[in-house]
Amino acid sequence: MSQATETAAAGTPRVLSGIQPTADSFHLGNYLGALRQWVALQDTHDAFYCVVDLHAITVEHDPAALRRRTRVSAAQLLAMGVDPERSTLFVQSHVPEHAELAWVLSCITGFGEASRMTQFKDKSAKQGASAASVGLFTYPILQAADILLYTPEPGENAPVFHVPVGEDQRQHLELTRDLAQRFNHRFGDTFVAPDAFIPAAAAKITDLQEPTAKMSKSASSPQGIIDVLEEPGPMRKKIMRAVTDTGTEVRYDEQNKAGVTNLLRVFSALEGTPIPDLETRYAGSGYGQFKKDLAQVVLDTFTPVRERTEKLLGDERHLDAILRHGAERAGAVAARTMEIVRDRVGFVGRGD
Ligand code: TRP
């Protein structure tokens, strides 16, 4: 049973987040925008972190790639410092209650309400609206289920419930809050409405080739993205070739120097040095030295992560055992929540 949830002192706030296993590596934007916070939040929160493979099949996918990427995702999270003793790290499909609660929530979601989700509109526009699946349409409801299954229980945890996500997920979090309140209103108090927690420290990282656009797996070219698991040679090259401007000054200026500003943010976040200090350090030295040093900082951060990830992937049985342990802990909480939900909705219990 759940060591983390059993020993989490009353008053420990709960946190839950999820990430899709849709790439062979996480990238620098994922790391600085979200995953680094996941690691830090373990110190203050009873944490649940989920690799959301059910979400990954809302668009056409290759089963072998999904299987590989689910393990690669989990291994990277562990390699980055998610500690399976302190946090509950699990694979979404290992806990069938996610799909079950999603069904119940879909029955209290308005069709018009779901139609207003901008991420669905963007994603379906890309594929052609008629090619989009119903699963892609109900994606945010499954996300709401991911979150609400881990609603803190009164008495066990303070009713504080954080969901660290990027700015692009704010609307999905609003839907989750609305569904929590609607369920409570219709069927009795069950869920704590979660707070979107968009960490102030989360750096917004942009594309190296197109520094006004977000670094994104779906939108960036390979040259614009630094993958966490990338080999040192290509990693260095991409940073040296990052788009800057025709000037020479290493200065933070979002309007006129978007490329340099992005690199300063990365440098500052990874080394823990305030940006003005970096500006002073590189005054008069030009972009070459600045980029060379930045490349070293990035390599120093990600080389150990890559090595630990490779080691974890080398022992699949061990990795799967860690995930099974996480699924047992998550499953215990999810089962308790679903028992209450089934009863409130009016399903007859099996009597066992
Ligand atoms: N939709 C989220 C994203 O693309 C991933 C996700 C799924 C998630 N379930 C979640 C995030 C639950 C937070 C909580 O980033």
mmCIF file of N, CA, C and O in Angstrom, residues 18-22 52-59 92 98 102 105-106 114 117 119-120 123 133-147 168-169 172 175-176 179:
data_model
loop_
_atom_site.group_PDB
_atom_site.id
_atom_site.type_symbol
_atom_site.label_atom_id
_atom_site.label_comp_id
_atom_site.label_asym_id
_atom_site.label_seq_id
_atom_site.Cartn_x
_atom_site.Cartn_y
_atom_site.Cartn_z
ATOM 1 N N GLY A 18 0.818 15.272 -15.176
ATOM 2 C CA GLY A 18 0.963 14.208 -16.162
ATOM 3 C C GLY A 18 1.724 14.700 -17.372
ATOM 4 O O GLY A 18 1.753 15.900 -17.657
ATOM 5 N N ILE A 19 2.346 13.751 -18.067
ATOM 6 C CA ILE A 19 3.028 14.104 -19.310
ATOM 7 C C ILE A 19 2.814 12.983 -20.318
ATOM 8 O O ILE A 19 2.773 11.796 -19.951
ATOM 9 N N GLN A 20 2.655 13.363 -21.584
ATOM 10 C CA GLN A 20 2.378 12.367 -22.613
ATOM 11 C C GLN A 20 3.655 11.686 -23.090
ATOM 12 O O GLN A 20 4.667 12.356 -23.305
ATOM 13 N N PRO A 21 3.595 10.371 -23.299
ATOM 14 C CA PRO A 21 4.762 9.645 -23.830
ATOM 15 C C PRO A 21 4.757 9.663 -25.356
ATOM 16 O O PRO A 21 4.645 8.619 -25.992
ATOM 17 N N THR A 22 4.866 10.852 -25.920
ATOM 18 C CA THR A 22 4.742 10.951 -27.377
ATOM 19 C C THR A 22 6.056 11.287 -28.069
ATOM 20 O O THR A 22 6.065 11.605 -29.252
ATOM 21 N N VAL A 52 0.915 9.688 -19.222
ATOM 22 C CA VAL A 52 -0.470 9.559 -19.685
ATOM 23 C C VAL A 52 -0.556 8.894 -21.063
ATOM 24 O O VAL A 52 -0.753 9.526 -22.083
ATOM 25 N N ASP A 53 -0.461 7.567 -21.029
ATOM 26 C CA ASP A 53 -0.494 6.833 -22.303
ATOM 27 C C ASP A 53 -1.890 6.799 -22.933
ATOM 28 O O ASP A 53 -2.020 6.698 -24.150
ATOM 29 N N LEU A 54 -2.949 6.891 -22.107
ATOM 30 C CA LEU A 54 -4.296 6.933 -22.708
ATOM 31 C C LEU A 54 -4.455 8.195 -23.555
ATOM 32 O O LEU A 54 -5.099 8.172 -24.605
ATOM 33 N N HIS A 55 -3.869 9.286 -23.090
ATOM 34 C CA HIS A 55 -3.937 10.528 -23.886
ATOM 35 C C HIS A 55 -3.143 10.403 -25.184
ATOM 36 O O HIS A 55 -3.480 11.039 -26.186
ATOM 37 N N ALA A 56 -2.106 9.575 -25.158
ATOM 38 C CA ALA A 56 -1.234 9.470 -26.329
ATOM 39 C C ALA A 56 -1.904 8.754 -27.505
ATOM 40 O O ALA A 56 -1.419 8.834 -28.618
ATOM 41 N N ILE A 57 -3.019 8.072 -27.268
ATOM 42 C CA ILE A 57 -3.691 7.400 -28.387
ATOM 43 C C ILE A 57 -4.850 8.225 -28.955
ATOM 44 O O ILE A 57 -5.625 7.736 -29.775
ATOM 45 N N THR A 58 -4.960 9.484 -28.518
ATOM 46 C CA THR A 58 -6.032 10.335 -29.065
ATOM 47 C C THR A 58 -5.707 10.788 -30.485
ATOM 48 O O THR A 58 -6.566 11.298 -31.186
ATOM 49 N N VAL A 59 -4.449 10.645 -30.874
ATOM 50 C CA VAL A 59 -4.074 10.860 -32.281
ATOM 51 C C VAL A 59 -3.480 9.538 -32.772
ATOM 52 O O VAL A 59 -3.116 8.675 -31.967
ATOM 53 N N GLN A 92 -0.627 5.769 -16.579
ATOM 54 C CA GLN A 92 -2.072 5.992 -16.515
ATOM 55 C C GLN A 92 -2.889 4.722 -16.803
ATOM 56 O O GLN A 92 -3.837 4.400 -16.092
ATOM 57 N N HIS A 98 -8.987 5.669 -14.277
ATOM 58 C CA HIS A 98 -8.900 6.924 -15.044
ATOM 59 C C HIS A 98 -9.962 6.948 -16.145
ATOM 60 O O HIS A 98 -10.661 7.939 -16.333
ATOM 61 N N ALA A 102 -13.450 9.175 -16.266
ATOM 62 C CA ALA A 102 -13.611 10.026 -17.453
ATOM 63 C C ALA A 102 -15.016 9.840 -18.048
ATOM 64 O O ALA A 102 -15.647 10.796 -18.493
ATOM 65 N N LEU A 105 -17.525 11.687 -15.836
ATOM 66 C CA LEU A 105 -17.399 13.143 -16.012
ATOM 67 C C LEU A 105 -17.894 13.571 -17.393
ATOM 68 O O LEU A 105 -18.443 14.666 -17.545
ATOM 69 N N SER A 106 -17.707 12.708 -18.387
ATOM 70 C CA SER A 106 -18.164 13.093 -19.732
ATOM 71 C C SER A 106 -19.682 13.229 -19.758
ATOM 72 O O SER A 106 -20.230 13.964 -20.574
ATOM 73 N N ALA A 114 -17.385 21.391 -24.042
ATOM 74 C CA ALA A 114 -16.212 20.677 -24.571
ATOM 75 C C ALA A 114 -15.762 21.284 -25.901
ATOM 76 O O ALA A 114 -14.567 21.327 -26.205
ATOM 77 N N MET A 117 -12.938 24.091 -26.088
ATOM 78 C CA MET A 117 -11.535 23.889 -25.707
ATOM 79 C C MET A 117 -10.623 24.278 -26.872
ATOM 80 O O MET A 117 -10.678 23.672 -27.946
ATOM 81 N N GLN A 119 -7.434 23.960 -27.311
ATOM 82 C CA GLN A 119 -6.413 23.019 -27.762
ATOM 83 C C GLN A 119 -7.002 22.005 -28.752
ATOM 84 O O GLN A 119 -6.356 21.643 -29.734
ATOM 85 N N PHE A 120 -8.245 21.588 -28.496
ATOM 86 C CA PHE A 120 -8.902 20.686 -29.456
ATOM 87 C C PHE A 120 -9.078 21.379 -30.802
ATOM 88 O O PHE A 120 -8.818 20.800 -31.858
ATOM 89 N N LYS A 123 -5.656 21.484 -32.489
ATOM 90 C CA LYS A 123 -5.165 20.170 -32.926
ATOM 91 C C LYS A 123 -6.020 19.597 -34.045
ATOM 92 O O LYS A 123 -5.509 18.987 -34.980
ATOM 93 N N SER A 133 -10.397 12.426 -33.804
ATOM 94 C CA SER A 133 -11.165 11.375 -33.127
ATOM 95 C C SER A 133 -12.031 11.967 -32.020
ATOM 96 O O SER A 133 -11.773 13.071 -31.525
ATOM 97 N N VAL A 134 -13.042 11.180 -31.613
ATOM 98 C CA VAL A 134 -13.851 11.577 -30.461
ATOM 99 C C VAL A 134 -12.972 11.610 -29.208
ATOM 100 O O VAL A 134 -13.155 12.427 -28.321
ATOM 101 N N GLY A 135 -11.974 10.716 -29.165
ATOM 102 C CA GLY A 135 -11.032 10.700 -28.036
ATOM 103 C C GLY A 135 -10.271 12.014 -27.908
ATOM 104 O O GLY A 135 -10.036 12.495 -26.795
ATOM 105 N N LEU A 136 -9.903 12.592 -29.034
ATOM 106 C CA LEU A 136 -9.213 13.888 -28.982
ATOM 107 C C LEU A 136 -10.158 14.961 -28.447
ATOM 108 O O LEU A 136 -9.761 15.835 -27.679
ATOM 109 N N PHE A 137 -11.433 14.818 -28.821
ATOM 110 C CA PHE A 137 -12.442 15.778 -28.351
ATOM 111 C C PHE A 137 -12.622 15.698 -26.831
ATOM 112 O O PHE A 137 -12.752 16.704 -26.146
ATOM 113 N N THR A 138 -12.621 14.470 -26.305
ATOM 114 C CA THR A 138 -12.871 14.304 -24.868
ATOM 115 C C THR A 138 -11.582 14.270 -24.043
ATOM 116 O O THR A 138 -11.636 14.077 -22.830
ATOM 117 N N TYR A 139 -10.468 14.484 -24.700
ATOM 118 C CA TYR A 139 -9.157 14.521 -24.026
ATOM 119 C C TYR A 139 -9.170 15.325 -22.714
ATOM 120 O O TYR A 139 -8.693 14.858 -21.679
ATOM 121 N N PRO A 140 -9.738 16.547 -22.722
ATOM 122 C CA PRO A 140 -9.688 17.337 -21.476
ATOM 123 C C PRO A 140 -10.502 16.706 -20.344
ATOM 124 O O PRO A 140 -10.220 16.952 -19.175
ATOM 125 N N ILE A 141 -11.505 15.903 -20.688
ATOM 126 C CA ILE A 141 -12.318 15.258 -19.649
ATOM 127 C C ILE A 141 -11.512 14.128 -19.006
ATOM 128 O O ILE A 141 -11.557 13.913 -17.786
ATOM 129 N N LEU A 142 -10.750 13.418 -19.826
ATOM 130 C CA LEU A 142 -9.839 12.399 -19.276
ATOM 131 C C LEU A 142 -8.792 13.067 -18.380
ATOM 132 O O LEU A 142 -8.444 12.545 -17.315
ATOM 133 N N GLN A 143 -8.333 14.222 -18.794
ATOM 134 C CA GLN A 143 -7.366 14.955 -17.963
ATOM 135 C C GLN A 143 -8.005 15.352 -16.623
ATOM 136 O O GLN A 143 -7.385 15.238 -15.562
ATOM 137 N N ALA A 144 -9.264 15.775 -16.665
ATOM 138 C CA ALA A 144 -9.967 16.116 -15.426
ATOM 139 C C ALA A 144 -10.058 14.884 -14.522
ATOM 140 O O ALA A 144 -9.880 14.969 -13.301
ATOM 141 N N ALA A 145 -10.309 13.727 -15.132
ATOM 142 C CA ALA A 145 -10.387 12.484 -14.349
ATOM 143 C C ALA A 145 -9.027 12.161 -13.728
ATOM 144 O O ALA A 145 -8.943 11.764 -12.563
ATOM 145 N N ASP A 146 -7.944 12.336 -14.497
ATOM 146 C CA ASP A 146 -6.589 12.096 -13.968
ATOM 147 C C ASP A 146 -6.405 12.853 -12.656
ATOM 148 O O ASP A 146 -5.825 12.358 -11.698
ATOM 149 N N ILE A 147 -6.871 14.077 -12.682
ATOM 150 C CA ILE A 147 -6.637 14.974 -11.548
ATOM 151 C C ILE A 147 -7.577 14.624 -10.396
ATOM 152 O O ILE A 147 -7.146 14.401 -9.266
ATOM 153 N N ASP A 168 -0.540 26.744 -21.459
ATOM 154 C CA ASP A 168 -1.465 26.200 -22.468
ATOM 155 C C ASP A 168 -2.510 25.254 -21.871
ATOM 156 O O ASP A 168 -3.467 24.879 -22.551
ATOM 157 N N GLN A 169 -2.313 24.873 -20.608
ATOM 158 C CA GLN A 169 -3.260 23.935 -19.983
ATOM 159 C C GLN A 169 -4.246 24.625 -19.052
ATOM 160 O O GLN A 169 -5.047 23.980 -18.383
ATOM 161 N N HIS A 172 -7.905 23.735 -19.572
ATOM 162 C CA HIS A 172 -8.256 22.382 -19.131
ATOM 163 C C HIS A 172 -8.414 22.320 -17.610
ATOM 164 O O HIS A 172 -9.242 21.576 -17.092
ATOM 165 N N LEU A 175 -11.778 23.754 -16.731
ATOM 166 C CA LEU A 175 -12.815 22.740 -16.955
ATOM 167 C C LEU A 175 -12.836 21.752 -15.787
ATOM 168 O O LEU A 175 -13.909 21.374 -15.285
ATOM 169 N N THR A 176 -11.652 21.339 -15.347
ATOM 170 C CA THR A 176 -11.561 20.393 -14.232
ATOM 171 C C THR A 176 -12.229 20.967 -12.983
ATOM 172 O O THR A 176 -12.993 20.279 -12.292
ATOM 173 N N LEU A 179 -15.999 20.950 -13.465
ATOM 174 C CA LEU A 179 -16.582 19.606 -13.351
ATOM 175 C C LEU A 179 -16.600 19.151 -11.895
ATOM 176 O O LEU A 179 -17.567 18.517 -11.443
#
